[in-house]
Amino acid sequence: MNRFLLFVFLSALSLSAAAQDPKPLLKVIEGQRQAWNNGHLEEFMQGYWKSDSLVFVGSNGPKHGWQTTLDNYRKSYPDKGRMGYLSFDIREVRFIDPGNALILLKWQLKREKDEPNGYSTILMKKIAGEWKMVYDHSS
């Protein structure tokens, strides 16, 4: 009986540790960074939940929906020059539960004439086995 309880306890610890692993979330963020730096907005958008329930909050307030978010990115960043080179500094990854996590990051764009930067707070949710951004507040 004691071995069984030990097995259950160790199994629960191992599942908990796997659920708290930030690497899969950071892989999504890194994939977005690479897609952005290659000038591929549609590929960049693969990190977002493809749903009308996606929320993106930027300088013009909240916008809803994956397509709306892509359209706004296209309008603001019509070419590689406007997109520039994107870098992230991950400040914090905080798991709410095994299927939801918050990421706080600092972002910076390097462009020919300027270097805008700011912060993003991102809610990621595990959907159909994949981590997706469901809420992004960037300033």
PDB file of N, CA, C and O in Angstrom, residues 67-133:
ATOM      1  N   GLN A  67      -9.174  37.529 -37.148  1.00  0.00           N
ATOM      2  CA  GLN A  67      -9.073  38.227 -38.436  1.00  0.00           C
ATOM      3  C   GLN A  67      -8.909  39.728 -38.224  1.00  0.00           C
ATOM      4  O   GLN A  67      -8.124  40.376 -38.918  1.00  0.00           O
ATOM      5  N   THR A  68      -9.626  40.297 -37.279  1.00  0.00           N
ATOM      6  CA  THR A  68      -9.492  41.719 -36.967  1.00  0.00           C
ATOM      7  C   THR A  68      -8.068  42.035 -36.534  1.00  0.00           C
ATOM      8  O   THR A  68      -7.489  43.046 -36.943  1.00  0.00           O
ATOM      9  N   THR A  69      -7.496  41.163 -35.711  1.00  0.00           N
ATOM     10  CA  THR A  69      -6.120  41.360 -35.243  1.00  0.00           C
ATOM     11  C   THR A  69      -5.146  41.304 -36.413  1.00  0.00           C
ATOM     12  O   THR A  69      -4.275  42.171 -36.545  1.00  0.00           O
ATOM     13  N   LEU A  70      -5.310  40.326 -37.290  1.00  0.00           N
ATOM     14  CA  LEU A  70      -4.449  40.231 -38.474  1.00  0.00           C
ATOM     15  C   LEU A  70      -4.611  41.473 -39.351  1.00  0.00           C
ATOM     16  O   LEU A  70      -3.609  42.058 -39.796  1.00  0.00           O
ATOM     17  N   ASP A  71      -5.833  41.905 -39.579  1.00  0.00           N
ATOM     18  CA  ASP A  71      -6.077  43.094 -40.413  1.00  0.00           C
ATOM     19  C   ASP A  71      -5.411  44.329 -39.817  1.00  0.00           C
ATOM     20  O   ASP A  71      -4.837  45.153 -40.543  1.00  0.00           O
ATOM     21  N   ASN A  72      -5.483  44.465 -38.496  1.00  0.00           N
ATOM     22  CA  ASN A  72      -4.845  45.616 -37.835  1.00  0.00           C
ATOM     23  C   ASN A  72      -3.326  45.548 -37.951  1.00  0.00           C
ATOM     24  O   ASN A  72      -2.668  46.576 -38.144  1.00  0.00           O
ATOM     25  N   TYR A  73      -2.764  44.355 -37.817  1.00  0.00           N
ATOM     26  CA  TYR A  73      -1.316  44.198 -38.013  1.00  0.00           C
ATOM     27  C   TYR A  73      -0.938  44.574 -39.452  1.00  0.00           C
ATOM     28  O   TYR A  73       0.054  45.273 -39.670  1.00  0.00           O
ATOM     29  N   ARG A  74      -1.703  44.117 -40.411  1.00  0.00           N
ATOM     30  CA  ARG A  74      -1.414  44.439 -41.820  1.00  0.00           C
ATOM     31  C   ARG A  74      -1.454  45.945 -42.069  1.00  0.00           C
ATOM     32  O   ARG A  74      -0.645  46.470 -42.825  1.00  0.00           O
ATOM     33  N   LYS A  75      -2.412  46.617 -41.433  1.00  0.00           N
ATOM     34  CA  LYS A  75      -2.548  48.064 -41.607  1.00  0.00           C
ATOM     35  C   LYS A  75      -1.368  48.808 -40.961  1.00  0.00           C
ATOM     36  O   LYS A  75      -0.817  49.737 -41.539  1.00  0.00           O
ATOM     37  N   SER A  76      -0.997  48.372 -39.773  1.00  0.00           N
ATOM     38  CA  SER A  76       0.079  49.053 -39.043  1.00  0.00           C
ATOM     39  C   SER A  76       1.469  48.693 -39.551  1.00  0.00           C
ATOM     40  O   SER A  76       2.407  49.471 -39.402  1.00  0.00           O
ATOM     41  N   TYR A  77       1.603  47.489 -40.107  1.00  0.00           N
ATOM     42  CA  TYR A  77       2.907  46.991 -40.548  1.00  0.00           C
ATOM     43  C   TYR A  77       2.785  46.456 -41.977  1.00  0.00           C
ATOM     44  O   TYR A  77       2.838  45.251 -42.205  1.00  0.00           O
ATOM     45  N   PRO A  78       2.619  47.356 -42.952  1.00  0.00           N
ATOM     46  CA  PRO A  78       2.333  46.929 -44.331  1.00  0.00           C
ATOM     47  C   PRO A  78       3.518  46.302 -45.063  1.00  0.00           C
ATOM     48  O   PRO A  78       3.328  45.652 -46.089  1.00  0.00           O
ATOM     49  N   ASP A  79       4.734  46.491 -44.536  1.00  0.00           N
ATOM     50  CA  ASP A  79       5.902  45.942 -45.226  1.00  0.00           C
ATOM     51  C   ASP A  79       7.009  45.631 -44.213  1.00  0.00           C
ATOM     52  O   ASP A  79       6.912  45.987 -43.034  1.00  0.00           O
ATOM     53  N   LYS A  80       8.039  44.970 -44.692  1.00  0.00           N
ATOM     54  CA  LYS A  80       9.141  44.541 -43.827  1.00  0.00           C
ATOM     55  C   LYS A  80       9.828  45.729 -43.149  1.00  0.00           C
ATOM     56  O   LYS A  80      10.248  45.639 -41.991  1.00  0.00           O
ATOM     57  N   GLY A  81       9.922  46.848 -43.841  1.00  0.00           N
ATOM     58  CA  GLY A  81      10.539  48.035 -43.253  1.00  0.00           C
ATOM     59  C   GLY A  81       9.789  48.526 -42.026  1.00  0.00           C
ATOM     60  O   GLY A  81      10.398  48.905 -41.016  1.00  0.00           O
ATOM     61  N   ARG A  82       8.463  48.525 -42.095  1.00  0.00           N
ATOM     62  CA  ARG A  82       7.649  48.964 -40.952  1.00  0.00           C
ATOM     63  C   ARG A  82       7.677  47.912 -39.837  1.00  0.00           C
ATOM     64  O   ARG A  82       7.573  48.244 -38.668  1.00  0.00           O
ATOM     65  N   MET A  83       7.814  46.640 -40.238  1.00  0.00           N
ATOM     66  CA  MET A  83       7.855  45.576 -39.224  1.00  0.00           C
ATOM     67  C   MET A  83       9.159  45.629 -38.436  1.00  0.00           C
ATOM     68  O   MET A  83       9.150  45.427 -37.224  1.00  0.00           O
ATOM     69  N   GLY A  84      10.255  45.900 -39.114  1.00  0.00           N
ATOM     70  CA  GLY A  84      11.539  45.964 -38.428  1.00  0.00           C
ATOM     71  C   GLY A  84      11.962  44.619 -37.879  1.00  0.00           C
ATOM     72  O   GLY A  84      11.512  43.562 -38.318  1.00  0.00           O
ATOM     73  N   TYR A  85      12.855  44.676 -36.892  1.00  0.00           N
ATOM     74  CA  TYR A  85      13.376  43.480 -36.240  1.00  0.00           C
ATOM     75  C   TYR A  85      12.819  43.438 -34.823  1.00  0.00           C
ATOM     76  O   TYR A  85      13.032  44.360 -34.027  1.00  0.00           O
ATOM     77  N   LEU A  86      12.099  42.368 -34.496  1.00  0.00           N
ATOM     78  CA  LEU A  86      11.425  42.225 -33.209  1.00  0.00           C
ATOM     79  C   LEU A  86      12.265  41.397 -32.248  1.00  0.00           C
ATOM     80  O   LEU A  86      12.803  40.349 -32.617  1.00  0.00           O
ATOM     81  N   SER A  87      12.357  41.884 -31.018  1.00  0.00           N
ATOM     82  CA  SER A  87      12.980  41.079 -29.962  1.00  0.00           C
ATOM     83  C   SER A  87      12.081  41.110 -28.727  1.00  0.00           C
ATOM     84  O   SER A  87      11.302  42.048 -28.532  1.00  0.00           O
ATOM     85  N   PHE A  88      12.187  40.057 -27.937  1.00  0.00           N
ATOM     86  CA  PHE A  88      11.408  39.931 -26.709  1.00  0.00           C
ATOM     87  C   PHE A  88      12.349  39.712 -25.540  1.00  0.00           C
ATOM     88  O   PHE A  88      13.380  39.060 -25.670  1.00  0.00           O
ATOM     89  N   ASP A  89      11.957  40.239 -24.406  1.00  0.00           N
ATOM     90  CA  ASP A  89      12.619  39.947 -23.138  1.00  0.00           C
ATOM     91  C   ASP A  89      11.524  39.419 -22.216  1.00  0.00           C
ATOM     92  O   ASP A  89      10.685  40.185 -21.733  1.00  0.00           O
ATOM     93  N   ILE A  90      11.495  38.112 -22.026  1.00  0.00           N
ATOM     94  CA  ILE A  90      10.470  37.493 -21.189  1.00  0.00           C
ATOM     95  C   ILE A  90      10.756  37.851 -19.737  1.00  0.00           C
ATOM     96  O   ILE A  90      11.826  37.552 -19.206  1.00  0.00           O
ATOM     97  N   ARG A  91       9.794  38.502 -19.101  1.00  0.00           N
ATOM     98  CA  ARG A  91       9.975  38.937 -17.717  1.00  0.00           C
ATOM     99  C   ARG A  91       9.386  37.948 -16.712  1.00  0.00           C
ATOM    100  O   ARG A  91       9.897  37.805 -15.600  1.00  0.00           O
ATOM    101  N   GLU A  92       8.287  37.290 -17.121  1.00  0.00           N
ATOM    102  CA  GLU A  92       7.644  36.380 -16.172  1.00  0.00           C
ATOM    103  C   GLU A  92       6.717  35.433 -16.924  1.00  0.00           C
ATOM    104  O   GLU A  92       6.054  35.829 -17.873  1.00  0.00           O
ATOM    105  N   VAL A  93       6.692  34.186 -16.475  1.00  0.00           N
ATOM    106  CA  VAL A  93       5.708  33.206 -16.918  1.00  0.00           C
ATOM    107  C   VAL A  93       5.043  32.704 -15.648  1.00  0.00           C
ATOM    108  O   VAL A  93       5.720  32.199 -14.749  1.00  0.00           O
ATOM    109  N   ARG A  94       3.738  32.866 -15.572  1.00  0.00           N
ATOM    110  CA  ARG A  94       3.014  32.468 -14.364  1.00  0.00           C
ATOM    111  C   ARG A  94       1.842  31.573 -14.764  1.00  0.00           C
ATOM    112  O   ARG A  94       0.944  32.000 -15.480  1.00  0.00           O
ATOM    113  N   PHE A  95       1.873  30.326 -14.287  1.00  0.00           N
ATOM    114  CA  PHE A  95       0.785  29.399 -14.577  1.00  0.00           C
ATOM    115  C   PHE A  95      -0.374  29.658 -13.626  1.00  0.00           C
ATOM    116  O   PHE A  95      -0.182  29.738 -12.412  1.00  0.00           O
ATOM    117  N   ILE A  96      -1.557  29.794 -14.193  1.00  0.00           N
ATOM    118  CA  ILE A  96      -2.777  29.954 -13.401  1.00  0.00           C
ATOM    119  C   ILE A  96      -3.278  28.579 -12.984  1.00  0.00           C
ATOM    120  O   ILE A  96      -3.694  28.363 -11.858  1.00  0.00           O
ATOM    121  N   ASP A  97      -3.231  27.663 -13.930  1.00  0.00           N
ATOM    122  CA  ASP A  97      -3.560  26.256 -13.728  1.00  0.00           C
ATOM    123  C   ASP A  97      -2.901  25.504 -14.886  1.00  0.00           C
ATOM    124  O   ASP A  97      -2.238  26.130 -15.710  1.00  0.00           O
ATOM    125  N   PRO A  98      -3.040  24.186 -14.979  1.00  0.00           N
ATOM    126  CA  PRO A  98      -2.322  23.456 -16.038  1.00  0.00           C
ATOM    127  C   PRO A  98      -2.663  23.874 -17.470  1.00  0.00           C
ATOM    128  O   PRO A  98      -1.887  23.628 -18.378  1.00  0.00           O
ATOM    129  N   GLY A  99      -3.783  24.538 -17.693  1.00  0.00           N
ATOM    130  CA  GLY A  99      -4.165  24.902 -19.050  1.00  0.00           C
ATOM    131  C   GLY A  99      -4.175  26.390 -19.343  1.00  0.00           C
ATOM    132  O   GLY A  99      -4.601  26.807 -20.432  1.00  0.00           O
ATOM    133  N   ASN A 100      -3.732  27.229 -18.403  1.00  0.00           N
ATOM    134  CA  ASN A 100      -3.746  28.679 -18.579  1.00  0.00           C
ATOM    135  C   ASN A 100      -2.500  29.293 -17.965  1.00  0.00           C
ATOM    136  O   ASN A 100      -2.097  28.900 -16.869  1.00  0.00           O
ATOM    137  N   ALA A 101      -1.923  30.256 -18.669  1.00  0.00           N
ATOM    138  CA  ALA A 101      -0.714  30.903 -18.160  1.00  0.00           C
ATOM    139  C   ALA A 101      -0.671  32.359 -18.595  1.00  0.00           C
ATOM    140  O   ALA A 101      -1.196  32.721 -19.654  1.00  0.00           O
ATOM    141  N   LEU A 102      -0.042  33.166 -17.774  1.00  0.00           N
ATOM    142  CA  LEU A 102       0.209  34.572 -18.096  1.00  0.00           C
ATOM    143  C   LEU A 102       1.678  34.745 -18.422  1.00  0.00           C
ATOM    144  O   LEU A 102       2.538  34.183 -17.739  1.00  0.00           O
ATOM    145  N   ILE A 103       1.939  35.544 -19.440  1.00  0.00           N
ATOM    146  CA  ILE A 103       3.315  35.881 -19.796  1.00  0.00           C
ATOM    147  C   ILE A 103       3.425  37.399 -19.796  1.00  0.00           C
ATOM    148  O   ILE A 103       2.591  38.087 -20.390  1.00  0.00           O
ATOM    149  N   LEU A 104       4.432  37.892 -19.123  1.00  0.00           N
ATOM    150  CA  LEU A 104       4.770  39.313 -19.157  1.00  0.00           C
ATOM    151  C   LEU A 104       6.078  39.427 -19.915  1.00  0.00           C
ATOM    152  O   LEU A 104       7.053  38.747 -19.587  1.00  0.00           O
ATOM    153  N   LEU A 105       6.079  40.252 -20.949  1.00  0.00           N
ATOM    154  CA  LEU A 105       7.307  40.415 -21.728  1.00  0.00           C
ATOM    155  C   LEU A 105       7.487  41.865 -22.149  1.00  0.00           C
ATOM    156  O   LEU A 105       6.541  42.633 -22.215  1.00  0.00           O
ATOM    157  N   LYS A 106       8.726  42.204 -22.384  1.00  0.00           N
ATOM    158  CA  LYS A 106       9.070  43.500 -22.968  1.00  0.00           C
ATOM    159  C   LYS A 106       9.385  43.231 -24.431  1.00  0.00           C
ATOM    160  O   LYS A 106      10.080  42.273 -24.756  1.00  0.00           O
ATOM    161  N   TRP A 107       8.834  44.052 -25.321  1.00  0.00           N
ATOM    162  CA  TRP A 107       9.104  43.897 -26.746  1.00  0.00           C
ATOM    163  C   TRP A 107       9.825  45.140 -27.265  1.00  0.00           C
ATOM    164  O   TRP A 107       9.714  46.225 -26.686  1.00  0.00           O
ATOM    165  N   GLN A 108      10.580  44.944 -28.319  1.00  0.00           N
ATOM    166  CA  GLN A 108      11.277  46.063 -28.953  1.00  0.00           C
ATOM    167  C   GLN A 108      11.363  45.803 -30.444  1.00  0.00           C
ATOM    168  O   GLN A 108      11.660  44.698 -30.877  1.00  0.00           O
ATOM    169  N   LEU A 109      11.091  46.847 -31.210  1.00  0.00           N
ATOM    170  CA  LEU A 109      11.278  46.812 -32.656  1.00  0.00           C
ATOM    171  C   LEU A 109      12.466  47.694 -32.997  1.00  0.00           C
ATOM    172  O   LEU A 109      12.582  48.811 -32.487  1.00  0.00           O
ATOM    173  N   LYS A 110      13.334  47.193 -33.829  1.00  0.00           N
ATOM    174  CA  LYS A 110      14.433  48.011 -34.357  1.00  0.00           C
ATOM    175  C   LYS A 110      14.130  48.241 -35.825  1.00  0.00           C
ATOM    176  O   LYS A 110      14.038  47.295 -36.608  1.00  0.00           O
ATOM    177  N   ARG A 111      13.953  49.535 -36.151  1.00  0.00           N
ATOM    178  CA  ARG A 111      13.691  49.920 -37.527  1.00  0.00           C
ATOM    179  C   ARG A 111      14.715  50.966 -37.935  1.00  0.00           C
ATOM    180  O   ARG A 111      15.473  51.470 -37.094  1.00  0.00           O
ATOM    181  N   GLU A 112      14.712  51.289 -39.200  1.00  0.00           N
ATOM    182  CA  GLU A 112      15.715  52.217 -39.721  1.00  0.00           C
ATOM    183  C   GLU A 112      15.698  53.559 -38.993  1.00  0.00           C
ATOM    184  O   GLU A 112      16.748  54.108 -38.663  1.00  0.00           O
ATOM    185  N   LYS A 113      14.493  54.077 -38.702  1.00  0.00           N
ATOM    186  CA  LYS A 113      14.407  55.431 -38.146  1.00  0.00           C
ATOM    187  C   LYS A 113      13.964  55.497 -36.686  1.00  0.00           C
ATOM    188  O   LYS A 113      13.946  56.583 -36.109  1.00  0.00           O
ATOM    189  N   ASP A 114      13.570  54.382 -36.110  1.00  0.00           N
ATOM    190  CA  ASP A 114      13.125  54.425 -34.720  1.00  0.00           C
ATOM    191  C   ASP A 114      13.234  53.042 -34.076  1.00  0.00           C
ATOM    192  O   ASP A 114      13.560  52.062 -34.750  1.00  0.00           O
ATOM    193  N   GLU A 115      12.980  53.011 -32.762  1.00  0.00           N
ATOM    194  CA  GLU A 115      13.028  51.768 -32.007  1.00  0.00           C
ATOM    195  C   GLU A 115      11.894  51.747 -30.981  1.00  0.00           C
ATOM    196  O   GLU A 115      12.121  51.866 -29.784  1.00  0.00           O
ATOM    197  N   PRO A 116      10.649  51.578 -31.461  1.00  0.00           N
ATOM    198  CA  PRO A 116       9.540  51.528 -30.496  1.00  0.00           C
ATOM    199  C   PRO A 116       9.658  50.299 -29.601  1.00  0.00           C
ATOM    200  O   PRO A 116      10.220  49.276 -29.994  1.00  0.00           O
ATOM    201  N   ASN A 117       9.135  50.433 -28.385  1.00  0.00           N
ATOM    202  CA  ASN A 117       9.169  49.325 -27.433  1.00  0.00           C
ATOM    203  C   ASN A 117       8.028  49.461 -26.461  1.00  0.00           C
ATOM    204  O   ASN A 117       7.389  50.513 -26.376  1.00  0.00           O
ATOM    205  N   GLY A 118       7.779  48.420 -25.740  1.00  0.00           N
ATOM    206  CA  GLY A 118       6.712  48.425 -24.754  1.00  0.00           C
ATOM    207  C   GLY A 118       6.630  47.089 -24.051  1.00  0.00           C
ATOM    208  O   GLY A 118       7.572  46.289 -24.093  1.00  0.00           O
ATOM    209  N   TYR A 119       5.492  46.865 -23.415  1.00  0.00           N
ATOM    210  CA  TYR A 119       5.257  45.637 -22.673  1.00  0.00           C
ATOM    211  C   TYR A 119       3.987  44.963 -23.167  1.00  0.00           C
ATOM    212  O   TYR A 119       3.075  45.629 -23.652  1.00  0.00           O
ATOM    213  N   SER A 120       3.954  43.656 -22.997  1.00  0.00           N
ATOM    214  CA  SER A 120       2.752  42.877 -23.299  1.00  0.00           C
ATOM    215  C   SER A 120       2.464  41.947 -22.132  1.00  0.00           C
ATOM    216  O   SER A 120       3.383  41.355 -21.561  1.00  0.00           O
ATOM    217  N   THR A 121       1.196  41.847 -21.815  1.00  0.00           N
ATOM    218  CA  THR A 121       0.713  40.836 -20.892  1.00  0.00           C
ATOM    219  C   THR A 121      -0.174  39.922 -21.719  1.00  0.00           C
ATOM    220  O   THR A 121      -1.140  40.378 -22.333  1.00  0.00           O
ATOM    221  N   ILE A 122       0.176  38.655 -21.752  1.00  0.00           N
ATOM    222  CA  ILE A 122      -0.473  37.712 -22.647  1.00  0.00           C
ATOM    223  C   ILE A 122      -1.060  36.563 -21.830  1.00  0.00           C
ATOM    224  O   ILE A 122      -0.365  35.968 -21.001  1.00  0.00           O
ATOM    225  N   LEU A 123      -2.332  36.271 -22.084  1.00  0.00           N
ATOM    226  CA  LEU A 123      -2.954  35.091 -21.508  1.00  0.00           C
ATOM    227  C   LEU A 123      -2.901  33.993 -22.561  1.00  0.00           C
ATOM    228  O   LEU A 123      -3.377  34.181 -23.684  1.00  0.00           O
ATOM    229  N   MET A 124      -2.260  32.888 -22.199  1.00  0.00           N
ATOM    230  CA  MET A 124      -2.196  31.740 -23.100  1.00  0.00           C
ATOM    231  C   MET A 124      -3.034  30.615 -22.518  1.00  0.00           C
ATOM    232  O   MET A 124      -3.070  30.419 -21.310  1.00  0.00           O
ATOM    233  N   LYS A 125      -3.694  29.906 -23.424  1.00  0.00           N
ATOM    234  CA  LYS A 125      -4.578  28.808 -23.041  1.00  0.00           C
ATOM    235  C   LYS A 125      -4.223  27.589 -23.879  1.00  0.00           C
ATOM    236  O   LYS A 125      -3.934  27.718 -25.068  1.00  0.00           O
ATOM    237  N   LYS A 126      -4.255  26.444 -23.250  1.00  0.00           N
ATOM    238  CA  LYS A 126      -4.019  25.205 -23.980  1.00  0.00           C
ATOM    239  C   LYS A 126      -5.339  24.798 -24.634  1.00  0.00           C
ATOM    240  O   LYS A 126      -6.316  24.493 -23.957  1.00  0.00           O
ATOM    241  N   ILE A 127      -5.343  24.826 -25.971  1.00  0.00           N
ATOM    242  CA  ILE A 127      -6.541  24.512 -26.740  1.00  0.00           C
ATOM    243  C   ILE A 127      -6.202  23.365 -27.684  1.00  0.00           C
ATOM    244  O   ILE A 127      -5.279  23.493 -28.489  1.00  0.00           O
ATOM    245  N   ALA A 128      -6.949  22.282 -27.580  1.00  0.00           N
ATOM    246  CA  ALA A 128      -6.718  21.092 -28.413  1.00  0.00           C
ATOM    247  C   ALA A 128      -5.250  20.664 -28.359  1.00  0.00           C
ATOM    248  O   ALA A 128      -4.648  20.341 -29.379  1.00  0.00           O
ATOM    249  N   GLY A 129      -4.666  20.748 -27.160  1.00  0.00           N
ATOM    250  CA  GLY A 129      -3.292  20.290 -26.960  1.00  0.00           C
ATOM    251  C   GLY A 129      -2.214  21.284 -27.356  1.00  0.00           C
ATOM    252  O   GLY A 129      -1.031  20.984 -27.242  1.00  0.00           O
ATOM    253  N   GLU A 130      -2.597  22.481 -27.825  1.00  0.00           N
ATOM    254  CA  GLU A 130      -1.621  23.490 -28.240  1.00  0.00           C
ATOM    255  C   GLU A 130      -1.819  24.778 -27.445  1.00  0.00           C
ATOM    256  O   GLU A 130      -2.942  25.191 -27.194  1.00  0.00           O
ATOM    257  N   TRP A 131      -0.700  25.409 -27.081  1.00  0.00           N
ATOM    258  CA  TRP A 131      -0.765  26.702 -26.404  1.00  0.00           C
ATOM    259  C   TRP A 131      -1.051  27.793 -27.433  1.00  0.00           C
ATOM    260  O   TRP A 131      -0.379  27.875 -28.460  1.00  0.00           O
ATOM    261  N   LYS A 132      -2.063  28.612 -27.142  1.00  0.00           N
ATOM    262  CA  LYS A 132      -2.449  29.716 -28.016  1.00  0.00           C
ATOM    263  C   LYS A 132      -2.665  30.971 -27.173  1.00  0.00           C
ATOM    264  O   LYS A 132      -3.115  30.907 -26.028  1.00  0.00           O
ATOM    265  N   MET A 133      -2.361  32.113 -27.763  1.00  0.00           N
ATOM    266  CA  MET A 133      -2.639  33.388 -27.116  1.00  0.00           C
ATOM    267  C   MET A 133      -4.128  33.685 -27.290  1.00  0.00           C
ATOM    268  O   MET A 133      -4.622  33.699 -28.410  1.00  0.00           O
TER     269      MET A 133
END
